[in-house]
Coordinates of C-alpha atoms in Angstrom, one line a residue:
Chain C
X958 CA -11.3 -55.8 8.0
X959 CA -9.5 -56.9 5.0
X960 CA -5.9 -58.0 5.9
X961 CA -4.7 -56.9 2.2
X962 CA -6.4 -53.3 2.8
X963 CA -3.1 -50.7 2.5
X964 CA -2.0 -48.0 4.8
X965 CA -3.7 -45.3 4.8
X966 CA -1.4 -42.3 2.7
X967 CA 0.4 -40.3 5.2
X968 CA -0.3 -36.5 5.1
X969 CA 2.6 -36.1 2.4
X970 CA 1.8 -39.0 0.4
X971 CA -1.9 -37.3 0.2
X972 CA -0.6 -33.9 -0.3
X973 CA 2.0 -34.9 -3.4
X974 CA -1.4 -36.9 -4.5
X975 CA -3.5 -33.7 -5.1
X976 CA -0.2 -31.6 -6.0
X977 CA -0.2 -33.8 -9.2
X978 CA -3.9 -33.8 -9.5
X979 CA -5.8 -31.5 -11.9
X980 CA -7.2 -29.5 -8.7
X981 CA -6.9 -26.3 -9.7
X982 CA -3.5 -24.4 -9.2
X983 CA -5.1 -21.8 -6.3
X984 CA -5.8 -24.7 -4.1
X985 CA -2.3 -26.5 -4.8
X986 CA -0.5 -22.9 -3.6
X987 CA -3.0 -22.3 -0.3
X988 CA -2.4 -25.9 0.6
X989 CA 1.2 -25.7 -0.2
X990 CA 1.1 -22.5 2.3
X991 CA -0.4 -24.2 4.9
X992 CA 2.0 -27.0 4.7
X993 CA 4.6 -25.2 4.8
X994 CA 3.6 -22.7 7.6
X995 CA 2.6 -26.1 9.8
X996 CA 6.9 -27.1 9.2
X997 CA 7.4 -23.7 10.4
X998 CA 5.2 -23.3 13.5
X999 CA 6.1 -26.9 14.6
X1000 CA 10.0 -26.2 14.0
X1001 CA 9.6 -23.0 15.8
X1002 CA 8.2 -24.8 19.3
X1003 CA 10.7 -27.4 18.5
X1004 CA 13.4 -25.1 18.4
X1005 CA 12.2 -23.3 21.7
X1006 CA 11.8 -27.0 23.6
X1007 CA 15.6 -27.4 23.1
X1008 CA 16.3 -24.0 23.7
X1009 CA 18.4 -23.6 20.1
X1010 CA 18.7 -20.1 18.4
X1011 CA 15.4 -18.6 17.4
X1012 CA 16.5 -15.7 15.0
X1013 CA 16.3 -17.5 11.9
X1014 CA 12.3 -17.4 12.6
X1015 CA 12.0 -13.9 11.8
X1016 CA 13.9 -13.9 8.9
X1017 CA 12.4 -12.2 5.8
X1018 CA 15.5 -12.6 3.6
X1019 CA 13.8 -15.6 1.0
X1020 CA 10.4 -13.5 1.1
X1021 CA 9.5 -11.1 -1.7
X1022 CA 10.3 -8.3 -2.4
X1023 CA 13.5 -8.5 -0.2
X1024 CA 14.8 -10.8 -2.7
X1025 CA 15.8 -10.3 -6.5
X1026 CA 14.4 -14.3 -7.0
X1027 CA 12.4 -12.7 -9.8
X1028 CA 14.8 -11.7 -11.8
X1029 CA 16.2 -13.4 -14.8
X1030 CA 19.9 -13.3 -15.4
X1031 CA 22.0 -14.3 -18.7
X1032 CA 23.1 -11.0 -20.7
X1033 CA 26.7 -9.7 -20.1
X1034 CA 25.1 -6.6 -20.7
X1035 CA 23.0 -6.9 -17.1
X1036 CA 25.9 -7.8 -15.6
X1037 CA 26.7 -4.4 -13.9
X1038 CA 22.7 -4.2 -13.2
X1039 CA 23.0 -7.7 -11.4
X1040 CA 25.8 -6.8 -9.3
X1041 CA 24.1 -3.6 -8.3
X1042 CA 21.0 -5.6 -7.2
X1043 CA 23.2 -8.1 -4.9
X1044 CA 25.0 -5.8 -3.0
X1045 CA 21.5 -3.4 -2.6
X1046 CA 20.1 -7.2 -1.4
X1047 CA 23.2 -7.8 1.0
X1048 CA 22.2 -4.9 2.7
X1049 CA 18.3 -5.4 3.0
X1050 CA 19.6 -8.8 4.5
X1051 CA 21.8 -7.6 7.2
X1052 CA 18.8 -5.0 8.3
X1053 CA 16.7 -8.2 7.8
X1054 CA 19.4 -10.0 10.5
X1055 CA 19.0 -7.4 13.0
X1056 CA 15.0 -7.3 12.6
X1057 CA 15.4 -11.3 13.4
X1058 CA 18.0 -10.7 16.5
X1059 CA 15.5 -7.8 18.1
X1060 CA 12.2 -10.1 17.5
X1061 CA 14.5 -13.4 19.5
X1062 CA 15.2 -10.8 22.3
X1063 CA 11.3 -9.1 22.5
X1064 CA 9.9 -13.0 22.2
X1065 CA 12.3 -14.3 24.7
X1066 CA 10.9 -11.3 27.4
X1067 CA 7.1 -12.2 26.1
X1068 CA 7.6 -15.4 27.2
X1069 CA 9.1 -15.0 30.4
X1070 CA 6.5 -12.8 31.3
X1071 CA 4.1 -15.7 31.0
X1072 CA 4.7 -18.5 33.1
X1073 CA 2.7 -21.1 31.2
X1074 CA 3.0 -23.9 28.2
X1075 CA 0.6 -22.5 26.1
X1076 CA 1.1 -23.3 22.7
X1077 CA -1.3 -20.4 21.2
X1078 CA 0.7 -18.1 23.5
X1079 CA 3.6 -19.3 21.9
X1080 CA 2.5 -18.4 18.4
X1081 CA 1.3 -14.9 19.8
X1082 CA 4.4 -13.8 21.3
X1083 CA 6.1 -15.0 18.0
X1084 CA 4.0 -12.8 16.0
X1085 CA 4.1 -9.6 17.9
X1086 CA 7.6 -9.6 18.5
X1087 CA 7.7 -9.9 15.4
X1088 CA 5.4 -7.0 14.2
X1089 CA 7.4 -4.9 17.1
X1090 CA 10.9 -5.8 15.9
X1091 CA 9.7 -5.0 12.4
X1092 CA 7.6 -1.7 13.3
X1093 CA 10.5 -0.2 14.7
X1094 CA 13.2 -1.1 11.4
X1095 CA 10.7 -0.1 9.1
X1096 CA 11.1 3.6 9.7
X1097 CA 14.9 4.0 10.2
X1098 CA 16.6 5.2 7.9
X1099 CA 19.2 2.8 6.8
X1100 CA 16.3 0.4 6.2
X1101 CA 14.3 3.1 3.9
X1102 CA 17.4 3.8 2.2
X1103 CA 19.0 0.0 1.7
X1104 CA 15.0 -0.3 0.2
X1105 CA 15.4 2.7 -1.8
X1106 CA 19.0 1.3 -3.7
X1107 CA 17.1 -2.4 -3.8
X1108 CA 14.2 -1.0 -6.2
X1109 CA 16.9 1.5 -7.8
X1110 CA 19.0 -1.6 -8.9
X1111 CA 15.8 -3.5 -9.8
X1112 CA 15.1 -0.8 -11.7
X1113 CA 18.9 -0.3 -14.1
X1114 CA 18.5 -4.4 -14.5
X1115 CA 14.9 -3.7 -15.9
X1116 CA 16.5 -0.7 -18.0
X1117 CA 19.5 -2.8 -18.9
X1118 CA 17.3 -5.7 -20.1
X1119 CA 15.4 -3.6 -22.3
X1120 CA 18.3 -1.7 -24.4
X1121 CA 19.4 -5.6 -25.5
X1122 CA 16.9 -6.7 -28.3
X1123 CA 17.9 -9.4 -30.5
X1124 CA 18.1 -9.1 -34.3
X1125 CA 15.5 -7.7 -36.4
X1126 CA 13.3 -6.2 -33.8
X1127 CA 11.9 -2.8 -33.7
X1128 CA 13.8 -0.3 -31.6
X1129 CA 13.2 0.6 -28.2
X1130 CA 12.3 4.2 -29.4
X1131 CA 10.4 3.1 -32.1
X1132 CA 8.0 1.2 -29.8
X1133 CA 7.7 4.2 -27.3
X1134 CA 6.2 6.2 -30.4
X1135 CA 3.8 3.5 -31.6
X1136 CA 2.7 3.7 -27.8
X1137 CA 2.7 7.3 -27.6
X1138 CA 0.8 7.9 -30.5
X1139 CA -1.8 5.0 -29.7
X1140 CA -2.2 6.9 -26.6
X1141 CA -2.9 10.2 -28.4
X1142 CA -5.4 8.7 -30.7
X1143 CA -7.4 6.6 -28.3
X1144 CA -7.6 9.8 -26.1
X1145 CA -9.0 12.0 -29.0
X1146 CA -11.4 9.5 -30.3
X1147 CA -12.8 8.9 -26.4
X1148 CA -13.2 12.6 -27.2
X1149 CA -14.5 12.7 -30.2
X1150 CA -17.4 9.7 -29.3
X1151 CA -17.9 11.7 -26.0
X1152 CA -19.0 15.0 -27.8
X1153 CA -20.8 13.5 -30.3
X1154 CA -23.4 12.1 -28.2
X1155 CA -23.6 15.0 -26.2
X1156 CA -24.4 16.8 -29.0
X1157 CA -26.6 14.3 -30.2
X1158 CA -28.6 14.2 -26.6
X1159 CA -29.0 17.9 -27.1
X1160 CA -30.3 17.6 -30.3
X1161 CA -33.1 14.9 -29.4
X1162 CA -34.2 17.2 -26.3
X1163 CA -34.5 20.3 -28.8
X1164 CA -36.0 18.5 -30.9
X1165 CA -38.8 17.0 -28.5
X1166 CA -39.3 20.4 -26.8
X1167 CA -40.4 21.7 -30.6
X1168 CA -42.2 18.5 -31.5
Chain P
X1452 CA -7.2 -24.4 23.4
X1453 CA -4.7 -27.6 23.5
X1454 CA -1.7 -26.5 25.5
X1455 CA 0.8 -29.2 24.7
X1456 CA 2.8 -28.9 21.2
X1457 CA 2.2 -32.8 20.3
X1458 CA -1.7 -31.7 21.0
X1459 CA -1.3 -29.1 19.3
X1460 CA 0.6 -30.3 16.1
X1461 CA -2.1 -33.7 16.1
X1462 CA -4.2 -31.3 15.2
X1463 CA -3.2 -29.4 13.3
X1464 CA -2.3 -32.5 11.0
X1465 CA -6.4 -33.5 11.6
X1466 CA -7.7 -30.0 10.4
X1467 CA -5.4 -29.9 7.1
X1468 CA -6.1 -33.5 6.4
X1469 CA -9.7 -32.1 6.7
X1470 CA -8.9 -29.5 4.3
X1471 CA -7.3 -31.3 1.9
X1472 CA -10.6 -33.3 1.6
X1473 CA -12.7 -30.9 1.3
X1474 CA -10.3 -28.8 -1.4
X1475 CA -10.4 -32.1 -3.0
X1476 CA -14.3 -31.7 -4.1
X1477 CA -14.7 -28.1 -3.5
X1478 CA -15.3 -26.0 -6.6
X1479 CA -13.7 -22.7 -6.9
X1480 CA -16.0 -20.1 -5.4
X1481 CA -17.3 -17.2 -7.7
X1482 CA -17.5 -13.8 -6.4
X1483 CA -21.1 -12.8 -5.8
X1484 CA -21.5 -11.6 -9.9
X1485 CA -24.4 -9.6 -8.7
X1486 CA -26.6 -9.4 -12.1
X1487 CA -25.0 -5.7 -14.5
X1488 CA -25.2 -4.5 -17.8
X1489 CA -22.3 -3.1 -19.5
X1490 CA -23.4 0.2 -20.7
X1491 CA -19.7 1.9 -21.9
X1492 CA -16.6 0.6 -22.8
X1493 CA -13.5 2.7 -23.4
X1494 CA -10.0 0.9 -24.5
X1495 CA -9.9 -1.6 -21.2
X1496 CA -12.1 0.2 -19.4
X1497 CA -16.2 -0.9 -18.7
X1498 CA -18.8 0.5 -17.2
X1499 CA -21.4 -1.2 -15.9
X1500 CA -25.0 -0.6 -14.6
X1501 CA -26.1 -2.7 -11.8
X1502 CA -29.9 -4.3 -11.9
X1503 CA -32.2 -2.7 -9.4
X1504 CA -33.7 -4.6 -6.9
X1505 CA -37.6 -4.8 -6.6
X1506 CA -37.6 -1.5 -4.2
X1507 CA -38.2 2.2 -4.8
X1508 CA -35.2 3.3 -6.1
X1509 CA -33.7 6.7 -5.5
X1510 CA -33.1 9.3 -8.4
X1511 CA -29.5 10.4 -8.5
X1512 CA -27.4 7.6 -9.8
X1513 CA -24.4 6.3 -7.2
X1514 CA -21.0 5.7 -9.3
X1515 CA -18.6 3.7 -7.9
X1516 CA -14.8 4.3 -8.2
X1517 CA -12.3 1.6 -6.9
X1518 CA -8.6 1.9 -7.0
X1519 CA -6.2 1.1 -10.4
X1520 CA -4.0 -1.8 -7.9
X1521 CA -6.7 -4.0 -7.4
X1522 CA -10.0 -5.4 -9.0
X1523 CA -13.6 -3.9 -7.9
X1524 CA -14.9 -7.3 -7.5
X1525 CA -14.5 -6.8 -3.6
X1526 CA -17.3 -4.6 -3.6
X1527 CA -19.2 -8.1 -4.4
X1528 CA -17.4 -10.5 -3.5
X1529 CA -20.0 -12.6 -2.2
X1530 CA -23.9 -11.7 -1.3
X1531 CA -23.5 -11.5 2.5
X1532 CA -20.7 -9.2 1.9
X1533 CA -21.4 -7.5 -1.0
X1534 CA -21.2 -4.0 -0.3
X1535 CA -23.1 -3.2 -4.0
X1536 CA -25.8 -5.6 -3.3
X1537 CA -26.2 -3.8 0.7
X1538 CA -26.5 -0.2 -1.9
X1539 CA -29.0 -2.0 -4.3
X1540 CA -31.3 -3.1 -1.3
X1541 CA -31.7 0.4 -0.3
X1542 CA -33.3 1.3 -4.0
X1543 CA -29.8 3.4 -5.1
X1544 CA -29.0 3.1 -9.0
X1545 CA -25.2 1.4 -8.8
X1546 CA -23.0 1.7 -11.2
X1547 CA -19.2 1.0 -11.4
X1548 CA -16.3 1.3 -13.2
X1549 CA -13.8 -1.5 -13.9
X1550 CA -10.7 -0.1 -15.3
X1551 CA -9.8 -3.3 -16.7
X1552 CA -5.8 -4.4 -17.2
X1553 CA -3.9 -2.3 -18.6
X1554 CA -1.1 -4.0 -21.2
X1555 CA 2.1 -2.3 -22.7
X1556 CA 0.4 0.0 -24.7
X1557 CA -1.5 1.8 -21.9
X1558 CA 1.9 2.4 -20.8
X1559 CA 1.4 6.3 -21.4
X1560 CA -1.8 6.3 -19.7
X1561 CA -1.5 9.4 -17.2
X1562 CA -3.5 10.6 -14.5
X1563 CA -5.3 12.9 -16.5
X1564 CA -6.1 10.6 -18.9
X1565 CA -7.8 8.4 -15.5
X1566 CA -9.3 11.9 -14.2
X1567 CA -10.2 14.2 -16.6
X1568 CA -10.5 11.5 -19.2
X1569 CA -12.1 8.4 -18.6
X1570 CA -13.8 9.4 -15.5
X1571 CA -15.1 12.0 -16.5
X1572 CA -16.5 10.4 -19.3
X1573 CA -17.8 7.4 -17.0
X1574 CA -19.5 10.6 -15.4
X1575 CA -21.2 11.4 -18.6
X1576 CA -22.3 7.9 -19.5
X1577 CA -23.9 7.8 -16.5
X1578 CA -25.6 10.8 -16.4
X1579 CA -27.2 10.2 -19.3
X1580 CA -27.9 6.4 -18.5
X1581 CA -29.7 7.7 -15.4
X1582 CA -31.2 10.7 -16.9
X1583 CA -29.7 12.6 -13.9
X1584 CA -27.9 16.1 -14.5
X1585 CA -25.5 15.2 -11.7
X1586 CA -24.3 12.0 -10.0
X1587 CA -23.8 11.0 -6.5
X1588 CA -19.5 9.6 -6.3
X1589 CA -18.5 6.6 -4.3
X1590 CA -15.0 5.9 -4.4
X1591 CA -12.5 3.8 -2.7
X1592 CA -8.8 4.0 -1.8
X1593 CA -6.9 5.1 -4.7
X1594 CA -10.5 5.6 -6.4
X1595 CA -11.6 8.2 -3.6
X1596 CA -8.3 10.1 -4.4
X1597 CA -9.1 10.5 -8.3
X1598 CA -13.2 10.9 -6.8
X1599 CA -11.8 13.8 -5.0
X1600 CA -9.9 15.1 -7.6
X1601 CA -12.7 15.1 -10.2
X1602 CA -15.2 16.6 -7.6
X1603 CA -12.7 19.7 -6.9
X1604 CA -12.0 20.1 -10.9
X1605 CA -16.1 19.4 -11.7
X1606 CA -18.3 20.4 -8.7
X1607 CA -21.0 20.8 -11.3
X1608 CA -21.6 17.1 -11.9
X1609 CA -21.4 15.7 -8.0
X1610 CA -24.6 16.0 -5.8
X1611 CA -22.8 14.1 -3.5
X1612 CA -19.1 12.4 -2.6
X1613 CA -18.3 9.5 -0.4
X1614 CA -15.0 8.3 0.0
X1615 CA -14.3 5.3 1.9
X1616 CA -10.9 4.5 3.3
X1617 CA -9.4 7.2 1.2
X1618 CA -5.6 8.8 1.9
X1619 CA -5.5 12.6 1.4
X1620 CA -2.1 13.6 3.7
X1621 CA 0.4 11.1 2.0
X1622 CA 3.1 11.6 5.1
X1623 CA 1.1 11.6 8.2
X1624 CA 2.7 10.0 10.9
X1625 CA 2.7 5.9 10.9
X1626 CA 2.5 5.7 7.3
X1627 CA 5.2 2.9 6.2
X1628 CA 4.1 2.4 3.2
X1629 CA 4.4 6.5 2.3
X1630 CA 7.8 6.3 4.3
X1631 CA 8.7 3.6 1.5
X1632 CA 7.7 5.2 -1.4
X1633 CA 8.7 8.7 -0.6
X1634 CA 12.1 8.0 -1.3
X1635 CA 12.0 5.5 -4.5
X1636 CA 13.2 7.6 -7.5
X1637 CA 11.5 7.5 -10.7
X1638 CA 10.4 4.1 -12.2
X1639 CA 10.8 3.5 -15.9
X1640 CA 8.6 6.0 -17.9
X1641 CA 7.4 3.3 -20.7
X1642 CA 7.4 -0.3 -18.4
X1643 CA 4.1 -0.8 -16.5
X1644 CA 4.2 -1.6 -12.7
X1645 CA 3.5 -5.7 -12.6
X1646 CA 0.8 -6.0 -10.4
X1647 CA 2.5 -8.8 -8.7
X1648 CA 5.2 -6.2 -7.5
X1649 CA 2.6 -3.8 -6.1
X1650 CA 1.1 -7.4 -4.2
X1651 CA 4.3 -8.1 -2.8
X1652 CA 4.4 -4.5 -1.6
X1653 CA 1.3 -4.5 0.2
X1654 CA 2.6 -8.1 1.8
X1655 CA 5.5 -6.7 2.7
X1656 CA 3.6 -4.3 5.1
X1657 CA 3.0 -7.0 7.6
X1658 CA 5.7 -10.2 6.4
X1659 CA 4.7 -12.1 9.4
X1660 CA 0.8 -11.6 9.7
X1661 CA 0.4 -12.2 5.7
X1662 CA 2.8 -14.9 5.2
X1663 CA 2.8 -16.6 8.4
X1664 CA 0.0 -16.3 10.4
X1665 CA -2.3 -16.0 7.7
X1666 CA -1.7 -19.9 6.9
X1667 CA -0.9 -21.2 10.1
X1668 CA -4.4 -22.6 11.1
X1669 CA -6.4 -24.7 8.9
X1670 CA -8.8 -25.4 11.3
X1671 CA -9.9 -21.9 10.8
X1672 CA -11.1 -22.9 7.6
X1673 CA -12.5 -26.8 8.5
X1674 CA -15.5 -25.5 10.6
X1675 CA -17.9 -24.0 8.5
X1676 CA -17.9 -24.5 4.5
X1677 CA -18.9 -20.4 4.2
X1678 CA -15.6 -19.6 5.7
X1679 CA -13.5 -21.8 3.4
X1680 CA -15.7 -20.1 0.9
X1681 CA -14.9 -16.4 1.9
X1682 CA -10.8 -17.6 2.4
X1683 CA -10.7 -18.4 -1.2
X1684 CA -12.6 -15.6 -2.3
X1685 CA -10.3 -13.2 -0.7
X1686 CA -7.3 -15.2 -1.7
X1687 CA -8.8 -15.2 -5.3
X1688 CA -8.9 -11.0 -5.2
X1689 CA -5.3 -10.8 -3.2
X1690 CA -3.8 -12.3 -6.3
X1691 CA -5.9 -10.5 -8.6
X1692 CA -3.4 -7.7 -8.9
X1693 CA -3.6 -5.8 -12.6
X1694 CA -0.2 -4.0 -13.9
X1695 CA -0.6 -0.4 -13.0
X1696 CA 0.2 1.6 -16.4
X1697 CA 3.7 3.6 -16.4
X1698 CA 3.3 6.9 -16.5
X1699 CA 0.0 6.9 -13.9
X1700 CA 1.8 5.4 -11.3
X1701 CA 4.9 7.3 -11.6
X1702 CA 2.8 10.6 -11.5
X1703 CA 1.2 9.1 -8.6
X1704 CA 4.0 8.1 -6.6
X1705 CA 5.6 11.5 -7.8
X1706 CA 2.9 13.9 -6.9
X1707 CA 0.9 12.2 -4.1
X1708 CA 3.4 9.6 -1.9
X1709 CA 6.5 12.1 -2.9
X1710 CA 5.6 15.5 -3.2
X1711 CA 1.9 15.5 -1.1
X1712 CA 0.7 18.0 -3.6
X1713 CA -3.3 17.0 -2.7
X1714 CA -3.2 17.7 0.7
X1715 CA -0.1 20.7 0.4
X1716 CA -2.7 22.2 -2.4
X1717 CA -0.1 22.4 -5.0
X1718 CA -1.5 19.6 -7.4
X1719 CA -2.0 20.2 -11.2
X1720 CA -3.5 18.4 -13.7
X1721 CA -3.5 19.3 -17.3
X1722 CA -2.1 22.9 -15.9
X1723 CA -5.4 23.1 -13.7
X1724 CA -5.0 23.4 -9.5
X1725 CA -6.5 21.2 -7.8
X1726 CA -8.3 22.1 -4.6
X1727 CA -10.0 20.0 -2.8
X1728 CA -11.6 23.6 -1.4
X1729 CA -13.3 23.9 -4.7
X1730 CA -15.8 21.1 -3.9
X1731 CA -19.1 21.9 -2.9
X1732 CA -21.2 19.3 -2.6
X1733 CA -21.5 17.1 0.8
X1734 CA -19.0 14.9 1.9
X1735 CA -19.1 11.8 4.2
X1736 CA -15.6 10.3 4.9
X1737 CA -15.3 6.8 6.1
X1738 CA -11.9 5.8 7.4
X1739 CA -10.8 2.5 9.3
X1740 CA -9.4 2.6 12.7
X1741 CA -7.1 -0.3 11.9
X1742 CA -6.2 0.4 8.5
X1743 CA -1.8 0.1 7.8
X1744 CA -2.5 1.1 4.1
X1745 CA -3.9 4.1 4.4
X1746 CA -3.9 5.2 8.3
X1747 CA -6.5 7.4 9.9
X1748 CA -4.5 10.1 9.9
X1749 CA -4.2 9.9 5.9
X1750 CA -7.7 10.1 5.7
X1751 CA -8.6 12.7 8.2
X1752 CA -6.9 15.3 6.8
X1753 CA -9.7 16.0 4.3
X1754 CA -11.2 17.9 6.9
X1755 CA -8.6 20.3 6.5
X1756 CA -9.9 21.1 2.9
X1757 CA -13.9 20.7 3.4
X1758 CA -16.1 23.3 4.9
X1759 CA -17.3 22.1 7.8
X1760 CA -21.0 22.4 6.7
X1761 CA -20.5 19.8 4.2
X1762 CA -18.3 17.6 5.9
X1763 CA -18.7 14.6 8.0
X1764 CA -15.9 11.4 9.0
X1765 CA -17.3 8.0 10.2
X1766 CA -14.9 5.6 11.9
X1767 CA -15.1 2.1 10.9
X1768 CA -13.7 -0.7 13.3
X1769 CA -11.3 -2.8 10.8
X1770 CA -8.8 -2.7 8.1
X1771 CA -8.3 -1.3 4.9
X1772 CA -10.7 -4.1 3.5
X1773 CA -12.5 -5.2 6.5
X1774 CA -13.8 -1.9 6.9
X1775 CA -16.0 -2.4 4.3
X1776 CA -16.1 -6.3 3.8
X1777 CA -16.7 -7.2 7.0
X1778 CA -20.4 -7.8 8.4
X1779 CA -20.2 -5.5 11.2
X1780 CA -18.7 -2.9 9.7
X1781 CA -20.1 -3.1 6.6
X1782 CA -23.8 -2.8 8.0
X1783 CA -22.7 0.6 9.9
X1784 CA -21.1 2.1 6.7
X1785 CA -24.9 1.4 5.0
X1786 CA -26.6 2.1 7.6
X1787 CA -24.8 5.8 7.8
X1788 CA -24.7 5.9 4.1
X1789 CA -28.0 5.7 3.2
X1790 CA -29.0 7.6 5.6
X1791 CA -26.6 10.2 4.4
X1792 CA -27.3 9.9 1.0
X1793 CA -31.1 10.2 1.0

């Protein structure tokens, strides 16, 4: 072996390699995914060896669409819209809390139930306390309603961002009648093609009947 | 299985090492692309004919209609799964609609313009294309609601109507994603529904199965290069997700998810009723046991509408797409269909 021969690159080192590669973008996001969900499992037994706190695994709170990360502040006119979507998002994150706190407890009575170190186990338990914890929030109706005010303020900031247009733009009303009336006309000339060539079919199969 | 955790995390590090290799040099997979003809085009809309197979091929032509919130490449989404290949094996003239992606100025696009408008006239085109005077529906999810509208509203023009996986009672019991959307109010009447907003929807059905689980085991994928193949097929159509146009999903979330009018028998469209009584040709219902999109239950309740004479469910073992992507499954939905059909 050749003493000069370096190190092979550490799972990272070859990950951040292909990240800045020219593979194409779907790989770099499944690989990305699986990188991250392998921190995630592995914290998650680590977490369980010492016995720490376990809630924070359940937590949906960073995962669309519980949060507003999509959304692009910067007009003082959005403001109101803005503040509407954080308080709608506190609340989906406190439901979001006690989902996490129920899961912990139901995972915790899994694994006591199962007097073994198996790691697939593990990952089962994890998962359908999960699913129950989540199965039972899902339908209350402080959840269905904090979800309801969440798209309604997603919604007013969507509104809100429309009604600003900068300087010489067309109007917000003028646009909805370009698109109403594009509508109209593509639907009456779909129309129009439609019964013309049924007519036309006619036609040929009168005409061959008489031929 | 390894039962320790440093076991267990070695490797895991082995298998996604493996898969970064083998991402490294793999090209993206194509969906299946079985060989069509585009025979219509409307706006975004295209309608396609399938090429027959070398086999005797059946008369009445087999239109398939797939939902506006996803592409219909799933129904070929690769030759051993590819539910339009399965149909062109057993001689049946395939056609199918792709809606297309609607932009800003589809924003006024309604349900009638989808129903009474550009499937009926996908109805038409084919008709003629086959030289058939009537047309035998297949349609899927959101696609088996608008087939079942258009069969009640033109009976004249269906021989025969499948409906796979196909919600007709919005709030049966079980139904999160109904529970969720019954009480959104209005969306904005001239702002299309981004597609990605509808995907993080469906996602949000099962946070910890989709993004968790899904992802946690490469070595799932390291095995066998048709696997990895399938994975990123799927993941391919997953993220596929076209903008749903304004006023066609606000009438949809209004008058189906909200209101039930289908299955209460209150719907209209373009001042018409529509009763789902008012079809009379045969009907074969395949639902999914396992299905959280559109629960059995959902899809049962067409037998509250159908005369029993020309009604018949089938239960499929899976999901909402396993039910008809999955080998198993999908050779018992063929095996009933063309059976069915012929």
């Amino acid at each position: 072996m050749n003493s000069s021969d370096s190190k092979p690159d550490t799972i990272a080192e070859q990950l951040n390699k292909l990240l800045s590669s020219d593979m194409p973008d779907e790989y770099k996001t499944l690989l990305k995914n699986f990188q991250q969900q392998g921190e995630f499992y592995s914290q998650l037994i680590q977490h369980i060896d010492n016995e720490d706190k376990l809630e924070s695994f359940w937590n949906l709170a960073h995962k669309p669409p519980f949060t507003a990360q999509e959304q692009t502040p910067g007009f003082t006119q959005i403001l109101d819209s803005i503040r509407a979507l954080q308080t709608a998002t506190l609340k989906i994150t406190a439901i979001q809390h006690d989902i996490s706190q129920q899961a912990a407890i139901l995972f915790k009575e899994k694994q006591a139930e199962k007097n073994s170190n198996n790691v697939e186990e593990t990952y089962q338990h994890w998962l359908q306390a999960g699913d129950a914890a989540f199965l039972d929030a899902s339908q209350r109706d402080d959840y269905l309603s904090a979800q309801q005010q969440l798209f309604d303020a997603l919604k007013s900031l969507m509104q809100a961002q429309q009604q600003y247009y900068p300087f010489e733009q067309p109007s917000q009303q003028s646009i909805t009648d370009l698109q109403k009336g594009l509508q109209q006309l593509r639907t009456e000339f779909a129309e129009y093609k439609e019964q013309t060539e049924a007519t036309i079919q006619t036609l040929k199969a009168r005409i061959k009947k008489h031929s | 299985m390894p039962s320790t955790s440093q076991t267990y995390n070695d490797t895991w590090k082995k298998h996604f090492q493996l898969l970064m290799e083998q991402l490294a040099k793999h090209p993206l997979p194509e969906y299946a692309n079985t060989e069509k003809e585009l025979i219509y085009s409307e706006n975004k809309l295209r309608l396609f004919r399938y090429t027959p197979l070398d086999t005797t091929q059946e008369k009445t032509p087999l239109l398939i209609t797939y939902a506006l919130v996803n592409r219909p490449d799933i129904v070929d989404l690769e030759p051993d799964r590819s539910l339009v290949l399965r149909l062109l094996e057993q001689g049946f003239p395939v056609y199918l609609i792709d809606w297309g992606y609607p932009d800003s100025s589809d924003c006024f696009t309604s349900l009638n313009d989808y129903i009474n408008g550009l499937l009926h006239r996908c109805v038409q085109q084919t008709k003629r294309h086959a030289c058939s005077q009537r047309v035998d529906l297949l349609g899927i999810c959101q696609g088996g609601v608008f087939s079942l509208c258009y069969a009640a509203l033109h009976p004249e023009y269906i021989r025969k109507l499948v409906i796979i996986v196909t919600p007709v009672d919005f709030h049966s019991t079980h139904d999160t994603l109904g529970s969720w959307v019954k009480g959104l109010t209005n969306l904005s009447p001239s702002v299309n529904v981004p597609g990605k907003l509808i995907s993080q929807l469906f996602n949000s059905l099962k946070p910890y199965q989709l993004n968790h689980e899904k992802y946690r085991q490469p070595a799932s994928l390291t095995e066998k290069k048709e696997t990895l193949d399938t994975f990123l097929r799927m993941e391919q159509w997953l993220n596929d997700n076209p903008d749903l146009a304004a006023q066609a999903a606000n009438e949809f979330m209004h008058h189906f998810y909200q209101q039930n009018s289908l299955h209460k028998k209150t719907l209209r469209l373009a001042n018409k009723r529509i009763l789902l009584s008012n079809i009379k040709s045969p009907v074969l219902n395949f639902y999914a046991t396992k299905d959280h999109i559109v629960p059995p239950m959902a899809a049962q309740a067409l037998a509250d509408h159908i005369s029993p004479s020309l009604y018949q469910a089938f239960a499929l073992n899976g999901g909402h797409i396993g039910a008809f992507t999955s080998y198993k499954t999908q050779q018992q939905l063929i095996k009933k269909l063309s059976s069915w059909l012929k």
